[in-house]
PDB file of C-alpha atoms in Angstrom:
ATOM      1  CA  MET A   1       0.095   0.056  -0.279  1.00 47.00           C
ATOM      2  CA  ALA A   2       2.774   2.662   1.074  1.00 45.00           C
ATOM      3  CA  ASN A   3       4.505   1.731  -2.617  1.00 52.00           C
ATOM      4  CA  GLU A   4       1.507   2.003  -4.246  1.00 49.00           C
ATOM      5  CA  ILE A   5       1.137   5.786  -2.837  1.00 48.00           C
ATOM      6  CA  THR A   6       4.525   6.299  -2.829  1.00 49.00           C
ATOM      7  CA  LYS A   7       4.438   5.998  -7.078  1.00 47.00           C
ATOM      8  CA  GLU A   8       0.994   7.659  -7.254  1.00 52.00           C
ATOM      9  CA  VAL A   9       2.323  11.077  -5.749  1.00 49.00           C
ATOM     10  CA  PRO A  10       5.184  11.579  -8.182  1.00 62.00           C
ATOM     11  CA  LEU A  11       2.980  10.721 -10.742  1.00 55.00           C
ATOM     12  CA  LYS A  12       0.503  13.333 -10.000  1.00 64.00           C
ATOM     13  CA  ARG A  13       3.267  15.675  -9.741  1.00 68.00           C
ATOM     14  CA  GLN A  14       4.679  14.837 -12.906  1.00 69.00           C
ATOM     15  CA  GLN A  15       1.224  15.537 -14.646  1.00 66.00           C
ATOM     16  CA  LYS A  16       0.643  18.764 -13.044  1.00 69.00           C
ATOM     17  CA  VAL A  17       4.243  19.930 -14.791  1.00 68.00           C
ATOM     18  CA  GLN A  18       2.856  18.826 -17.888  1.00 77.00           C
ATOM     19  CA  ALA A  19      -0.289  20.449 -17.511  1.00 77.00           C
ATOM     20  CA  ALA A  20       1.871  23.906 -16.396  1.00 81.00           C
ATOM     21  CA  GLU A  21       4.274  23.270 -19.115  1.00 86.00           C
ATOM     22  CA  LEU A  22       1.334  22.942 -21.803  1.00 88.00           C
ATOM     23  CA  SER A  23      -1.004  26.172 -20.433  1.00 88.00           C
ATOM     24  CA  THR A  24       2.345  27.899 -20.707  1.00 89.00           C
ATOM     25  CA  ASP A  25       2.641  26.961 -24.490  1.00 91.00           C
ATOM     26  CA  ILE A  26      -1.037  27.914 -24.843  1.00 91.00           C
ATOM     27  CA  LEU A  27      -0.172  31.477 -23.640  1.00 90.00           C
ATOM     28  CA  LYS A  28       2.591  32.043 -25.605  1.00 89.00           C
ATOM     29  CA  GLY A  29       0.616  30.658 -28.827  1.00 91.00           C
ATOM     30  CA  LEU A  30      -2.008  33.368 -27.861  1.00 90.00           C
ATOM     31  CA  ALA A  31       0.858  35.831 -28.050  1.00 86.00           C
ATOM     32  CA  ASP A  32       2.143  34.968 -31.120  1.00 87.00           C
ATOM     33  CA  LEU A  33      -1.432  35.235 -32.789  1.00 89.00           C
ATOM     34  CA  ALA A  34      -2.464  38.840 -31.203  1.00 81.00           C
ATOM     35  CA  PRO A  35      -4.627  40.114 -31.242  1.00 83.00           C
ATOM     36  CA  SER A  36      -6.901  36.883 -31.682  1.00 89.00           C
ATOM     37  CA  THR A  37      -7.422  33.710 -32.969  1.00 91.00           C
ATOM     38  CA  THR A  38      -9.551  30.603 -33.891  1.00 94.00           C
ATOM     39  CA  LEU A  39      -9.515  27.015 -31.752  1.00 93.00           C
ATOM     40  CA  SER A  40      -8.148  25.816 -35.099  1.00 93.00           C
ATOM     41  CA  GLY A  41      -5.898  28.557 -35.481  1.00 93.00           C
ATOM     42  CA  LEU A  42      -4.451  28.022 -31.967  1.00 93.00           C
ATOM     43  CA  SER A  43      -4.423  24.055 -32.507  1.00 92.00           C
ATOM     44  CA  GLU A  44      -2.595  24.086 -35.998  1.00 93.00           C
ATOM     45  CA  HIS A  45       0.320  26.774 -34.744  1.00 93.00           C
ATOM     46  CA  LEU A  46       0.806  24.776 -31.298  1.00 92.00           C
ATOM     47  CA  ASN A  47       0.115  21.435 -32.971  1.00 92.00           C
ATOM     48  CA  ILE A  48      -2.231  20.482 -30.039  1.00 91.00           C
ATOM     49  CA  PRO A  49      -5.130  18.425 -30.728  1.00 91.00           C
ATOM     50  CA  ALA A  50      -8.127  21.012 -30.840  1.00 91.00           C
ATOM     51  CA  SER A  51     -10.047  19.009 -27.977  1.00 90.00           C
ATOM     52  CA  LYS A  52      -7.268  18.970 -25.789  1.00 90.00           C
ATOM     53  CA  LEU A  53      -6.463  22.346 -26.239  1.00 91.00           C
ATOM     54  CA  HIS A  54     -10.257  23.264 -25.563  1.00 91.00           C
ATOM     55  CA  ARG A  55     -10.066  22.025 -21.977  1.00 90.00           C
ATOM     56  CA  TYR A  56      -6.942  23.813 -21.421  1.00 90.00           C
ATOM     57  CA  LEU A  57      -8.581  27.033 -22.544  1.00 92.00           C
ATOM     58  CA  GLN A  58     -11.485  26.494 -20.718  1.00 92.00           C
ATOM     59  CA  ALA A  59      -9.617  26.586 -17.505  1.00 90.00           C
ATOM     60  CA  LEU A  60      -7.295  29.736 -18.584  1.00 92.00           C
ATOM     61  CA  LEU A  61     -10.502  31.619 -19.586  1.00 92.00           C
ATOM     62  CA  ALA A  62     -11.731  30.733 -16.137  1.00 91.00           C
ATOM     63  CA  ASN A  63      -9.133  32.379 -14.411  1.00 88.00           C
ATOM     64  CA  GLY A  64      -8.896  35.339 -16.671  1.00 90.00           C
ATOM     65  CA  PHE A  65      -5.612  34.167 -18.680  1.00 90.00           C
ATOM     66  CA  ALA A  66      -7.708  33.950 -21.647  1.00 91.00           C
ATOM     67  CA  GLU A  67     -10.529  35.677 -23.283  1.00 91.00           C
ATOM     68  CA  GLN A  68     -13.137  34.525 -25.908  1.00 91.00           C
ATOM     69  CA  ASP A  69     -14.820  36.692 -28.041  1.00 90.00           C
ATOM     70  CA  PRO A  70     -18.963  36.339 -27.580  1.00 90.00           C
ATOM     71  CA  GLU A  71     -19.494  37.225 -31.041  1.00 90.00           C
ATOM     72  CA  THR A  72     -16.618  35.874 -33.474  1.00 92.00           C
ATOM     73  CA  SER A  73     -15.695  33.172 -30.727  1.00 91.00           C
ATOM     74  CA  GLN A  74     -11.992  33.519 -31.321  1.00 93.00           C
ATOM     75  CA  TYR A  75      -9.485  33.094 -28.279  1.00 92.00           C
ATOM     76  CA  LYS A  76      -7.185  35.844 -26.938  1.00 91.00           C
ATOM     77  CA  LEU A  77      -5.031  36.833 -23.971  1.00 89.00           C
ATOM     78  CA  GLY A  78      -6.796  37.626 -20.855  1.00 88.00           C
ATOM     79  CA  PRO A  79      -6.790  40.430 -18.412  1.00 83.00           C
ATOM     80  CA  THR A  80      -4.845  38.508 -15.926  1.00 84.00           C
ATOM     81  CA  ALA A  81      -2.418  37.466 -18.576  1.00 83.00           C
ATOM     82  CA  LEU A  82      -1.727  41.212 -19.481  1.00 75.00           C
ATOM     83  CA  TYR A  83      -1.357  41.916 -15.577  1.00 72.00           C
ATOM     84  CA  VAL A  84       1.584  39.385 -15.245  1.00 74.00           C
ATOM     85  CA  ALA A  85       3.328  40.990 -18.704  1.00 72.00           C
ATOM     86  CA  ALA A  86       2.468  44.253 -16.790  1.00 65.00           C
ATOM     87  CA  ALA A  87       3.881  43.089 -13.587  1.00 63.00           C
ATOM     88  CA  ALA A  88       7.006  41.927 -15.823  1.00 61.00           C
ATOM     89  CA  LEU A  89       7.488  45.009 -17.414  1.00 58.00           C
ATOM     90  CA  GLY A  90       7.388  46.823 -14.234  1.00 52.00           C
ATOM     91  CA  SER A  91      10.831  46.079 -13.907  1.00 49.00           C
ATOM     92  CA  LEU A  92      12.042  48.305 -16.862  1.00 61.00           C
ATOM     93  CA  ASP A  93      13.123  51.957 -15.716  1.00 77.00           C
ATOM     94  CA  VAL A  94      10.593  53.252 -17.757  1.00 87.00           C
ATOM     95  CA  VAL A  95       7.318  52.020 -16.682  1.00 86.00           C
ATOM     96  CA  LYS A  96       8.414  52.573 -13.040  1.00 86.00           C
ATOM     97  CA  ILE A  97       9.383  55.824 -13.850  1.00 90.00           C
ATOM     98  CA  ALA A  98       7.033  57.121 -16.199  1.00 93.00           C
ATOM     99  CA  LYS A  99       3.862  55.935 -14.060  1.00 93.00           C
ATOM    100  CA  PRO A 100       3.659  58.303 -11.702  1.00 95.00           C
ATOM    101  CA  PHE A 101       4.408  61.348 -13.941  1.00 96.00           C
ATOM    102  CA  VAL A 102       1.433  59.552 -16.080  1.00 96.00           C
ATOM    103  CA  HIS A 103      -0.367  59.736 -12.909  1.00 95.00           C
ATOM    104  CA  GLN A 104      -0.013  63.017 -11.838  1.00 96.00           C
ATOM    105  CA  LEU A 105      -0.571  64.659 -15.363  1.00 95.00           C
ATOM    106  CA  CYS A 106      -4.151  62.900 -15.359  1.00 94.00           C
ATOM    107  CA  LEU A 107      -4.949  64.610 -12.036  1.00 93.00           C
ATOM    108  CA  ASP A 108      -3.348  68.295 -13.164  1.00 94.00           C
ATOM    109  CA  LEU A 109      -5.154  67.752 -16.734  1.00 92.00           C
ATOM    110  CA  GLN A 110      -8.579  66.076 -15.510  1.00 92.00           C
ATOM    111  CA  GLU A 111      -8.112  64.089 -18.884  1.00 91.00           C
ATOM    112  CA  THR A 112      -7.482  60.362 -19.656  1.00 91.00           C
ATOM    113  CA  CYS A 113      -3.509  59.726 -20.151  1.00 94.00           C
ATOM    114  CA  PHE A 114      -1.834  56.901 -20.965  1.00 95.00           C
ATOM    115  CA  LEU A 115       1.840  55.352 -21.508  1.00 96.00           C
ATOM    116  CA  ALA A 116       2.705  53.453 -24.270  1.00 94.00           C
ATOM    117  CA  ILE A 117       6.320  51.458 -25.088  1.00 92.00           C
ATOM    118  CA  TRP A 118       7.184  49.761 -28.444  1.00 88.00           C
ATOM    119  CA  GLY A 119       6.466  46.294 -28.508  1.00 81.00           C
ATOM    120  CA  ASN A 120       7.024  43.310 -30.459  1.00 75.00           C
ATOM    121  CA  GLN A 121       3.369  44.114 -32.634  1.00 78.00           C
ATOM    122  CA  GLY A 122       3.900  47.788 -32.445  1.00 84.00           C
ATOM    123  CA  PRO A 123       3.034  51.077 -29.988  1.00 90.00           C
ATOM    124  CA  THR A 124       1.621  48.992 -27.031  1.00 90.00           C
ATOM    125  CA  VAL A 125      -0.390  50.735 -24.239  1.00 91.00           C
ATOM    126  CA  ILE A 126       0.931  49.258 -20.959  1.00 91.00           C
ATOM    127  CA  HIS A 127      -0.073  51.830 -17.965  1.00 91.00           C
ATOM    128  CA  LEU A 128      -3.713  53.855 -18.173  1.00 91.00           C
ATOM    129  CA  GLU A 129      -5.098  56.715 -16.019  1.00 91.00           C
ATOM    130  CA  GLU A 130      -8.433  56.997 -16.615  1.00 87.00           C
ATOM    131  CA  ALA A 131     -10.108  60.431 -15.623  1.00 84.00           C
ATOM    132  CA  ILE A 132     -13.094  60.731 -13.574  1.00 78.00           C
ATOM    133  CA  LYS A 133     -15.097  62.213 -16.465  1.00 68.00           C
ATOM    134  CA  ALA A 134     -13.774  59.318 -19.020  1.00 57.00           C
ATOM    135  CA  PHE A 135     -15.662  58.572 -22.177  1.00 57.00           C
ATOM    136  CA  THR A 136     -16.219  54.911 -23.315  1.00 52.00           C
ATOM    137  CA  MET A 137     -13.160  54.504 -25.234  1.00 62.00           C
ATOM    138  CA  VAL A 138     -11.536  51.461 -26.939  1.00 60.00           C
ATOM    139  CA  THR A 139      -7.879  51.851 -25.390  1.00 73.00           C
ATOM    140  CA  LYS A 140      -6.943  49.518 -22.571  1.00 81.00           C
ATOM    141  CA  VAL A 141      -3.918  48.311 -21.410  1.00 84.00           C
ATOM    142  CA  GLY A 142      -2.468  45.840 -23.817  1.00 81.00           C
ATOM    143  CA  SER A 143      -3.775  47.468 -26.834  1.00 85.00           C
ATOM    144  CA  VAL A 144      -1.744  47.799 -29.932  1.00 85.00           C
ATOM    145  CA  LEU A 145      -2.044  51.103 -31.524  1.00 89.00           C
ATOM    146  CA  PRO A 146      -2.320  51.929 -35.287  1.00 86.00           C
ATOM    147  CA  LEU A 147       1.750  52.821 -36.130  1.00 84.00           C
ATOM    148  CA  MET A 148       0.548  55.667 -38.726  1.00 82.00           C
ATOM    149  CA  GLU A 149      -2.723  56.434 -38.019  1.00 87.00           C
ATOM    150  CA  SER A 150      -2.642  57.333 -34.012  1.00 90.00           C
ATOM    151  CA  SER A 151      -1.028  59.888 -32.221  1.00 93.00           C
ATOM    152  CA  THR A 152       1.028  57.575 -30.300  1.00 94.00           C
ATOM    153  CA  GLY A 153       2.052  55.701 -33.264  1.00 92.00           C
ATOM    154  CA  GLN A 154       3.207  59.167 -35.276  1.00 93.00           C
ATOM    155  CA  VAL A 155       5.487  60.172 -32.275  1.00 96.00           C
ATOM    156  CA  PHE A 156       7.482  56.210 -32.601  1.00 94.00           C
ATOM    157  CA  CYS A 157       7.717  57.095 -36.450  1.00 92.00           C
ATOM    158  CA  ALA A 158       9.221  60.421 -35.494  1.00 93.00           C
ATOM    159  CA  TYR A 159      12.401  58.937 -33.520  1.00 93.00           C
ATOM    160  CA  ILE A 160      12.450  55.288 -34.574  1.00 90.00           C
ATOM    161  CA  PRO A 161      14.851  55.221 -37.708  1.00 87.00           C
ATOM    162  CA  GLU A 162      13.406  54.766 -40.825  1.00 80.00           C
ATOM    163  CA  ASP A 163      15.530  51.463 -41.435  1.00 80.00           C
ATOM    164  CA  GLU A 164      14.603  49.758 -38.281  1.00 79.00           C
ATOM    165  CA  LEU A 165      10.974  50.322 -38.542  1.00 78.00           C
ATOM    166  CA  LYS A 166      11.207  48.891 -42.444  1.00 74.00           C
ATOM    167  CA  LYS A 167      13.339  45.733 -40.810  1.00 68.00           C
ATOM    168  CA  THR A 168      10.466  45.321 -37.487  1.00 62.00           C
ATOM    169  CA  HIS A 169       7.438  46.280 -39.079  1.00 64.00           C
ATOM    170  CA  GLY A 170       7.887  46.647 -43.485  1.00 59.00           C
ATOM    171  CA  ILE A 171       7.126  50.108 -43.253  1.00 67.00           C
ATOM    172  CA  ASP A 172       8.452  50.851 -46.811  1.00 64.00           C
ATOM    173  CA  ASN A 173       7.253  54.794 -47.036  1.00 68.00           C
ATOM    174  CA  LEU A 174       7.015  57.095 -44.597  1.00 73.00           C
ATOM    175  CA  GLY A 175       6.098  59.315 -47.056  1.00 75.00           C
ATOM    176  CA  LYS A 176       2.280  60.351 -46.381  1.00 77.00           C
ATOM    177  CA  ILE A 177       3.058  61.775 -42.893  1.00 81.00           C
ATOM    178  CA  ARG A 178       6.318  62.798 -43.856  1.00 86.00           C
ATOM    179  CA  ALA A 179       5.187  66.509 -42.946  1.00 88.00           C
ATOM    180  CA  LYS A 180       3.618  65.143 -39.524  1.00 89.00           C
ATOM    181  CA  ILE A 181       7.203  63.728 -38.647  1.00 90.00           C
ATOM    182  CA  LEU A 182       8.611  66.895 -38.993  1.00 92.00           C
ATOM    183  CA  LYS A 183       6.262  68.764 -37.272  1.00 93.00           C
ATOM    184  CA  ILE A 184       6.555  66.403 -34.656  1.00 94.00           C
ATOM    185  CA  ARG A 185      10.050  66.624 -34.261  1.00 94.00           C
ATOM    186  CA  GLU A 186       9.717  70.609 -34.503  1.00 94.00           C
ATOM    187  CA  HIS A 187       7.512  70.858 -31.941  1.00 94.00           C
ATOM    188  CA  GLY A 188       8.670  67.623 -29.376  1.00 94.00           C
ATOM    189  CA  MET A 189       5.017  66.208 -29.577  1.00 96.00           C
ATOM    190  CA  ASN A 190       2.336  65.631 -31.747  1.00 95.00           C
ATOM    191  CA  GLN A 191      -2.032  66.780 -31.590  1.00 93.00           C
ATOM    192  CA  ILE A 192      -3.933  64.723 -33.739  1.00 88.00           C
ATOM    193  CA  HIS A 193      -7.793  66.546 -34.110  1.00 82.00           C
ATOM    194  CA  GLY A 194     -10.806  64.248 -33.884  1.00 67.00           C
ATOM    195  CA  LYS A 195      -9.216  61.998 -36.764  1.00 64.00           C
ATOM    196  CA  VAL A 196      -8.512  58.861 -35.096  1.00 62.00           C
ATOM    197  CA  MET A 197     -11.784  58.893 -33.285  1.00 68.00           C
ATOM    198  CA  THR A 198     -14.268  61.377 -34.223  1.00 68.00           C
ATOM    199  CA  GLY A 199     -14.968  64.303 -31.353  1.00 76.00           C
ATOM    200  CA  VAL A 200     -11.780  62.809 -29.219  1.00 84.00           C
ATOM    201  CA  ASN A 201      -8.497  64.990 -29.431  1.00 87.00           C
ATOM    202  CA  ALA A 202      -5.207  63.289 -28.636  1.00 90.00           C
ATOM    203  CA  MET A 203      -1.758  64.540 -28.038  1.00 95.00           C
ATOM    204  CA  SER A 204       1.398  62.879 -27.191  1.00 97.00           C
ATOM    205  CA  ALA A 205       5.548  63.161 -26.348  1.00 97.00           C
ATOM    206  CA  PRO A 206       7.756  60.965 -26.222  1.00 97.00           C
ATOM    207  CA  ILE A 207      10.214  59.867 -23.389  1.00 96.00           C
ATOM    208  CA  PHE A 208      14.277  59.248 -24.452  1.00 94.00           C
ATOM    209  CA  ASN A 209      16.619  56.942 -22.307  1.00 89.00           C
ATOM    210  CA  ILE A 210      20.382  58.073 -21.599  1.00 84.00           C
ATOM    211  CA  HIS A 211      21.545  57.138 -24.825  1.00 85.00           C
ATOM    212  CA  GLN A 212      18.522  59.638 -26.230  1.00 89.00           C
ATOM    213  CA  ARG A 213      16.725  56.978 -27.539  1.00 91.00           C
ATOM    214  CA  ILE A 214      12.958  56.672 -27.853  1.00 94.00           C
ATOM    215  CA  VAL A 215      11.453  54.526 -24.855  1.00 92.00           C
ATOM    216  CA  GLY A 216       8.042  55.254 -24.616  1.00 95.00           C
ATOM    217  CA  VAL A 217       5.420  58.032 -25.997  1.00 97.00           C
ATOM    218  CA  ILE A 218       2.718  59.868 -23.307  1.00 97.00           C
ATOM    219  CA  THR A 219      -0.676  60.504 -24.541  1.00 96.00           C
ATOM    220  CA  VAL A 220      -3.470  62.939 -23.241  1.00 94.00           C
ATOM    221  CA  ILE A 221      -7.143  62.101 -24.931  1.00 91.00           C
ATOM    222  CA  GLY A 222     -10.225  64.221 -24.298  1.00 88.00           C
ATOM    223  CA  MET A 223     -13.469  65.328 -25.910  1.00 86.00           C
ATOM    224  CA  GLN A 224     -12.737  67.722 -28.744  1.00 81.00           C
ATOM    225  CA  ASP A 225     -15.544  70.309 -27.446  1.00 83.00           C
ATOM    226  CA  THR A 226     -13.264  70.419 -23.892  1.00 84.00           C
ATOM    227  CA  PHE A 227      -9.897  69.471 -24.604  1.00 86.00           C
ATOM    228  CA  ASN A 228      -7.571  71.829 -26.557  1.00 85.00           C
ATOM    229  CA  ALA A 229      -4.994  69.939 -28.202  1.00 84.00           C
ATOM    230  CA  ASP A 230      -3.306  73.027 -29.592  1.00 87.00           C
ATOM    231  CA  PHE A 231       0.321  73.243 -29.234  1.00 92.00           C
ATOM    232  CA  ASP A 232       0.241  76.477 -27.751  1.00 92.00           C
ATOM    233  CA  SER A 233      -2.263  75.239 -25.133  1.00 92.00           C
ATOM    234  CA  ASP A 234      -1.369  74.889 -21.440  1.00 93.00           C
ATOM    235  CA  ALA A 235      -2.233  71.475 -21.507  1.00 93.00           C
ATOM    236  CA  ALA A 236       0.211  70.948 -24.131  1.00 93.00           C
ATOM    237  CA  LYS A 237       3.176  72.736 -22.172  1.00 95.00           C
ATOM    238  CA  LEU A 238       2.247  70.566 -19.088  1.00 96.00           C
ATOM    239  CA  LEU A 239       2.690  67.173 -21.383  1.00 96.00           C
ATOM    240  CA  LEU A 240       5.891  68.376 -22.816  1.00 95.00           C
ATOM    241  CA  ARG A 241       7.467  69.212 -19.532  1.00 96.00           C
ATOM    242  CA  THR A 242       6.292  65.823 -17.777  1.00 96.00           C
ATOM    243  CA  ALA A 243       7.625  63.977 -20.841  1.00 96.00           C
ATOM    244  CA  ARG A 244      10.863  65.961 -20.469  1.00 95.00           C
ATOM    245  CA  GLU A 245      10.903  65.145 -16.609  1.00 94.00           C
ATOM    246  CA  ALA A 246      10.602  61.616 -17.031  1.00 94.00           C
ATOM    247  CA  SER A 247      12.978  61.392 -19.587  1.00 93.00           C
ATOM    248  CA  TYR A 248      15.433  63.437 -17.254  1.00 91.00           C
ATOM    249  CA  LYS A 249      14.818  61.012 -14.562  1.00 88.00           C
ATOM    250  CA  LEU A 250      15.909  58.054 -17.149  1.00 86.00           C
ATOM    251  CA  GLY A 251      19.436  59.579 -17.629  1.00 85.00           C
ATOM    252  CA  CYS A 252      18.357  61.698 -20.612  1.00 86.00           C
ATOM    253  CA  ASN A 253      20.510  65.125 -21.720  1.00 82.00           C
ATOM    254  CA  VAL A 254      17.452  66.978 -22.286  1.00 79.00           C
ATOM    255  CA  ASP A 255      18.980  70.216 -22.872  1.00 77.00           C
ATOM    256  CA  ALA A 256      20.990  68.960 -25.644  1.00 71.00           C
ATOM    257  CA  MET A 257      18.173  67.680 -27.627  1.00 69.00           C
TER     258      MET A 257
END
């Protein structure tokens, strides 16, 4: 009897390890196929039978590590997975240092503010501070923003070397936003008036590190009728000062830029 118990314990431990490994593989697969994928697509990507995959996905869904769109039935990473990712990214200096600045900016302007970093899919929202008067918005932590259409993405385009953009994102020609890029560099920030989201203004400013490379972008968004996103507005001046202070904390010589 004792021998049977001894054999059973290592077997259960091995099964738990295998289950954990498979769950990790599924999460990696969901990340690879972001923003979302079908069960068959994930099954093919991981080379795991759909029936077996479905069982594990149900457990991940129950714990918030995965989400399923009720309309398309597609799967994607859930809020718990994004929370874990954010905690890991929290060890990065830019996230640690910029978060308090984003928080204070939100309090001062009473507008929604967020921090985006350059992820493997492009400009990715990693921290969000919503104002009390916040309107319903699509942007949330984990969102990947349009590279050449969003205020945030355009700032990254302005400061990331063009050959790097070509290599990582297949951008062949920045010609259609060349004038915008020159204006961003001239003012040290960007602004968009109700173009990406109707009735919504946005302003964005870059954060630089000690090597004077862009490592993040702070963006403020607000309703067009109440939020002045002009370059000479008080909000623009405060945003630019906030981004420069965060850059200074990261060791950037802001006076030399």
